[in-house]
Short mmCIF file of C-alpha atoms in Angstrom, two decimals:
data_model
loop_
_atom_site.label_atom_id
_atom_site.label_comp_id
_atom_site.label_asym_id
_atom_site.label_seq_id
_atom_site.Cartn_x
_atom_site.Cartn_y
_atom_site.Cartn_z
CA MET A 422 0.30 27.66 10.06
CA SER A 423 2.73 25.52 8.08
CA MET A 424 6.27 26.29 7.00
CA GLN A 425 8.70 24.88 4.48
CA SER A 426 12.40 24.38 4.99
CA GLY A 427 14.19 27.69 4.57
CA GLU A 428 11.10 29.80 5.25
CA ARG A 429 11.15 32.64 7.77
CA ALA A 430 8.27 34.08 9.74
CA ILE A 431 7.55 36.60 12.49
CA PHE A 432 4.79 35.73 14.93
CA ARG A 433 2.99 38.46 16.89
CA ILE A 434 1.79 37.40 20.34
CA GLU A 435 -0.49 39.87 22.07
CA PRO A 436 -1.68 38.84 25.57
CA THR A 437 -5.29 39.63 26.46
CA TYR A 438 -7.37 39.66 29.62
CA GLY A 439 -9.19 36.51 30.66
CA TYR A 440 -7.69 33.24 29.54
CA GLY A 441 -3.95 33.55 29.18
CA MET A 442 -3.44 36.15 31.92
CA GLY A 443 -1.78 33.54 34.08
CA ASN A 444 0.72 32.86 31.34
CA SER A 445 1.26 36.59 30.83
CA TYR A 446 2.05 36.92 34.52
CA LYS A 447 4.55 34.07 34.39
CA LEU A 448 6.25 35.67 31.39
CA LYS A 449 6.49 38.92 33.39
CA ILE A 450 4.80 41.03 30.74
CA SER A 451 1.74 43.18 31.05
CA SER A 452 -1.44 42.71 29.11
CA ARG A 453 -0.51 45.70 26.97
CA GLU A 454 2.87 44.41 25.86
CA VAL A 455 3.36 42.55 22.61
CA MET A 456 5.88 39.78 21.95
CA TYR A 457 7.42 39.06 18.57
CA LEU A 458 8.97 35.70 17.78
CA TYR A 459 11.30 35.34 14.83
CA VAL A 460 11.35 31.81 13.46
CA GLU A 461 13.41 30.32 10.67
CA LEU A 462 12.83 26.68 9.78
CA LEU A 463 16.28 25.50 8.80
CA GLU A 464 15.58 21.86 8.02
CA VAL A 465 13.12 19.05 8.59
CA LEU A 466 15.21 16.09 9.65
CA PRO A 467 14.87 13.27 7.07
CA MET A 468 14.25 10.69 9.78
CA ASP A 469 11.13 12.62 10.84
CA LEU A 470 9.61 13.04 7.39
CA ALA A 471 7.62 9.80 7.41
CA SER A 472 6.12 10.59 10.80
CA SER A 473 5.39 14.17 9.76
CA PHE A 474 3.66 12.96 6.61
CA LEU A 475 1.56 10.43 8.54
CA ASN A 476 0.59 13.00 11.17
CA THR A 477 -0.54 15.58 8.63
CA GLU A 478 -2.55 12.95 6.76
CA GLU A 479 -4.31 11.87 9.95
CA MET A 480 -5.00 15.46 11.05
CA GLY A 481 -6.44 16.29 7.65
CA ARG A 482 -4.74 19.66 7.33
CA PRO A 483 -2.49 20.73 4.46
CA VAL A 484 1.20 21.07 5.26
CA LYS A 485 3.78 22.19 2.77
CA PHE A 486 6.49 19.71 1.85
CA THR A 487 9.13 20.22 -0.78
CA ASN A 488 9.25 17.70 -3.61
CA LYS A 489 12.46 16.30 -2.14
CA GLU A 490 10.85 15.89 1.28
CA ILE A 491 7.86 14.09 -0.25
CA SER A 492 10.20 11.70 -2.07
CA GLN A 493 12.15 11.03 1.12
CA ALA A 494 8.94 10.46 3.08
CA ALA A 495 7.79 7.94 0.44
CA ASP A 496 11.11 6.08 0.65
CA GLN A 497 10.92 5.96 4.44
CA LEU A 498 7.31 4.78 4.48
CA HIS A 499 8.17 2.09 1.94
CA ALA A 500 11.06 0.90 4.11
CA MET A 501 8.85 0.93 7.21
CA GLY A 502 6.29 -1.19 5.38
CA LYS A 503 8.91 -3.77 4.40
CA GLU A 504 10.21 -3.91 7.96
CA VAL A 505 6.85 -4.56 9.62
CA PHE A 506 5.90 -6.99 6.83
CA ALA A 507 9.02 -9.02 7.64
CA ASN A 508 7.89 -9.06 11.28
CA GLY A 509 4.46 -10.40 10.33
CA ASN A 510 2.51 -7.21 11.00
CA TYR A 511 0.59 -7.20 7.74
CA VAL A 512 -2.06 -4.65 8.76
CA GLU A 513 0.59 -2.02 9.50
CA ALA A 514 2.55 -3.02 6.40
CA ALA A 515 -0.44 -2.37 4.14
CA LYS A 516 -0.95 1.00 5.82
CA TYR A 517 2.66 2.09 5.26
CA PHE A 518 2.71 0.91 1.65
CA LEU A 519 -0.48 2.81 0.85
CA GLU A 520 0.80 5.94 2.62
CA ALA A 521 3.98 5.66 0.55
CA LEU A 522 1.77 5.42 -2.53
CA THR A 523 -0.08 8.58 -1.48
CA ALA A 524 3.24 10.38 -1.10
CA ARG A 525 4.45 9.19 -4.51
CA LYS A 526 1.29 10.53 -6.14
CA MET A 527 1.98 13.94 -4.58
CA GLU A 528 5.40 14.18 -6.21
CA ASP A 529 5.75 16.75 -8.96
CA THR A 530 7.27 14.67 -11.74
CA PRO A 531 7.73 15.55 -15.44
CA ASN A 532 5.33 13.86 -17.85
CA HIS A 533 8.14 11.95 -19.57
CA CYS A 534 8.76 10.13 -16.26
CA GLN A 535 5.21 8.71 -16.09
CA SER A 536 6.40 5.20 -16.95
CA GLN A 537 8.81 5.26 -14.03
CA ARG A 538 6.06 6.61 -11.76
CA ASN A 539 3.72 3.79 -12.80
CA THR A 540 6.40 1.27 -11.89
CA LEU A 541 6.71 2.77 -8.40
CA PHE A 542 2.92 2.85 -8.04
CA ALA A 543 2.55 -0.78 -9.18
CA ARG A 544 5.20 -2.04 -6.77
CA LEU A 545 3.50 -0.35 -3.84
CA GLU A 546 0.08 -1.63 -4.95
CA ASN A 547 1.50 -5.16 -5.12
CA ASN A 548 3.15 -4.81 -1.72
CA ALA A 549 -0.15 -3.70 -0.21
CA ALA A 550 -1.89 -6.60 -1.98
CA LEU A 551 0.59 -9.11 -0.55
CA SER A 552 0.08 -7.63 2.90
CA TYR A 553 -3.68 -8.04 2.60
CA LEU A 554 -3.21 -11.55 1.19
CA ASN A 555 -1.15 -12.64 4.19
CA GLU A 556 -3.66 -10.97 6.51
CA GLY A 557 -6.46 -12.96 4.89
CA ASN A 558 -8.27 -9.97 3.42
CA MET A 559 -8.80 -11.45 -0.04
CA ARG A 560 -11.11 -8.72 -1.31
CA ALA A 561 -8.58 -5.97 -0.57
CA ALA A 562 -5.75 -8.08 -2.00
CA GLU A 563 -7.69 -8.56 -5.24
CA GLU A 564 -8.52 -4.85 -5.45
CA ARG A 565 -4.88 -3.79 -5.08
CA ALA A 566 -3.56 -6.42 -7.48
CA LYS A 567 -6.13 -5.25 -10.03
CA LYS A 568 -4.88 -1.66 -9.68
CA ALA A 569 -1.31 -2.87 -10.18
CA LEU A 570 -2.27 -4.66 -13.39
CA GLU A 571 -4.19 -1.66 -14.70
CA LEU A 572 -1.05 0.48 -14.47
CA ARG A 573 0.62 -1.71 -17.14
CA ALA A 574 3.98 -0.98 -15.56
CA ASP A 575 7.14 -3.09 -15.71
CA ILE A 576 7.11 -6.81 -16.46
CA ALA A 577 8.03 -7.85 -12.93
CA SER A 578 5.16 -5.89 -11.37
CA MET A 579 2.57 -7.22 -13.82
CA ALA A 580 3.74 -10.81 -13.32
CA LYS A 581 3.64 -10.34 -9.55
CA ALA A 582 0.07 -9.02 -9.75
CA CYS A 583 -0.92 -12.15 -11.70
CA TYR A 584 0.72 -14.28 -9.01
CA ILE A 585 -1.37 -12.52 -6.35
CA PHE A 586 -4.54 -12.97 -8.41
CA GLU A 587 -3.84 -16.70 -8.60
CA LYS A 588 -3.60 -16.92 -4.82
CA VAL A 589 -6.86 -15.03 -4.34
CA LEU A 590 -8.78 -17.07 -6.92
CA ASN A 591 -7.28 -20.33 -5.70
CA GLY A 592 -8.50 -19.47 -2.22
CA ARG A 593 -12.01 -19.10 -3.65
CA MET A 594 -11.57 -22.41 -5.48
CA GLU A 595 -11.93 -20.68 -8.84
CA PHE A 596 -9.25 -22.89 -10.31
CA ASP A 597 -9.84 -22.18 -14.00
CA GLU A 598 -9.62 -18.43 -13.38
CA ALA A 599 -6.53 -18.92 -11.24
CA LEU A 600 -4.90 -20.92 -14.03
CA SER A 601 -5.74 -18.21 -16.56
CA TYR A 602 -3.87 -15.62 -14.48
CA VAL A 603 -0.85 -17.90 -14.16
CA LYS A 604 -0.77 -18.27 -17.94
CA ARG A 605 -1.26 -14.54 -18.36
CA GLY A 606 1.64 -13.87 -16.02
CA LEU A 607 3.88 -16.33 -17.85
CA GLY A 608 2.93 -14.64 -21.10
CA ILE A 609 4.33 -11.44 -19.62
CA SER A 610 7.34 -13.03 -17.92
CA PRO A 611 7.96 -16.59 -19.26
CA LYS A 612 10.71 -17.37 -16.73
CA HIS A 613 8.98 -16.01 -13.63
CA PRO A 614 9.99 -18.63 -11.00
CA GLU A 615 6.89 -18.57 -8.78
CA LEU A 616 4.49 -18.64 -11.73
CA THR A 617 6.43 -21.46 -13.37
CA GLN A 618 6.07 -23.53 -10.21
CA LEU A 619 2.39 -22.70 -9.95
CA LEU A 620 1.53 -23.68 -13.52
CA GLU A 621 1.61 -27.46 -13.02
CA LEU A 622 -0.14 -27.20 -9.66
CA CYS A 623 -2.92 -25.01 -11.07
CA GLU A 624 -3.43 -27.34 -14.02
CA LYS A 625 -3.81 -30.29 -11.64
CA GLU A 626 -6.23 -28.37 -9.41
CA ALA A 627 -8.31 -27.25 -12.38
CA ASP A 628 -8.46 -30.82 -13.73
CA ALA A 629 -9.33 -32.19 -10.28
CA ALA A 630 -12.11 -29.63 -9.88
CA LYS A 631 -13.58 -30.59 -13.26
CA GLU A 632 -13.38 -34.29 -12.40
CA GLN A 633 -15.06 -33.66 -9.08
CA SER A 634 -17.84 -31.74 -10.79
CA ARG A 635 -18.39 -34.62 -13.20
CA ASN A 636 -18.57 -37.08 -10.31
CA ILE A 637 -21.11 -34.91 -8.51
CA LEU A 638 -23.27 -34.82 -11.63
CA LYS A 639 -23.05 -38.59 -12.00
CA LYS A 640 -24.02 -39.16 -8.37
CA SER A 641 -26.87 -36.70 -8.65
CA ALA A 642 -28.13 -38.46 -11.75
CA THR A 643 -28.16 -41.83 -9.99
CA GLY A 644 -29.64 -40.46 -6.76
CA LEU A 645 -26.51 -41.04 -4.71
CA GLY A 646 -26.25 -37.43 -3.43
CA GLY A 647 -23.59 -34.79 -3.87
CA ALA A 648 -20.07 -34.16 -2.75
CA SER A 649 -18.26 -31.23 -1.15
CA THR A 650 -15.05 -29.58 -2.22
CA SER A 651 -12.21 -28.48 0.01
CA GLY A 652 -8.95 -26.70 -0.52
CA THR A 653 -6.41 -24.40 1.02
CA ALA A 654 -4.99 -21.13 -0.23
CA SER A 655 -1.29 -20.51 -0.10
CA THR A 656 -0.19 -17.11 1.16
CA ARG A 657 3.52 -17.46 0.50
CA VAL A 658 5.22 -14.14 -0.12
CA ALA A 659 6.47 -13.73 -3.68
#
């Protein structure tokens, strides 16, 4: 049974023979007596809301939370994600950010606030993407950054998603695609500092990749063999 803050309930406890008789004996009541417990849930402490939310998610059973409690749980989970991210625990960080996202989606918010909701969603998607990026899980990072872009939220979130896409594509040596996302991000936010710094680097990498491809073709044509490409992906936090 679940209860909300402010709810009251009376529980009927009726001992029976067999299992539980030992407990009945310790409570000094006979098997025919009935106990009634009156319970009033005054308040769920805010500091416990994140843990309560995580526990109920893991147990897979519905528990009632007020809209205020859901909002507080989302804030706490977000803060927990940022804390463990700063400590280099990217797996846990991604988990907390996505749990915060789940909580945000449970909030009962008026339709006219959808733009604000999308901004919150996009920021959490980006945070999860950055966590995966630093962990080295490029597929998950790309998936979350894509979701952030699809929300078409605030300028900062969209530019950040483009930044993450560049890192993922650069890691796969898809330099032209990486450059296209940098330009897309700058089209959204022309003065974005990280994207501005990346532009020149991406252009050089794209040109170098094209030059290398041309050299490989020339060597192949003259029977001199091929060449291999190498590169590293930056996982600097935006």
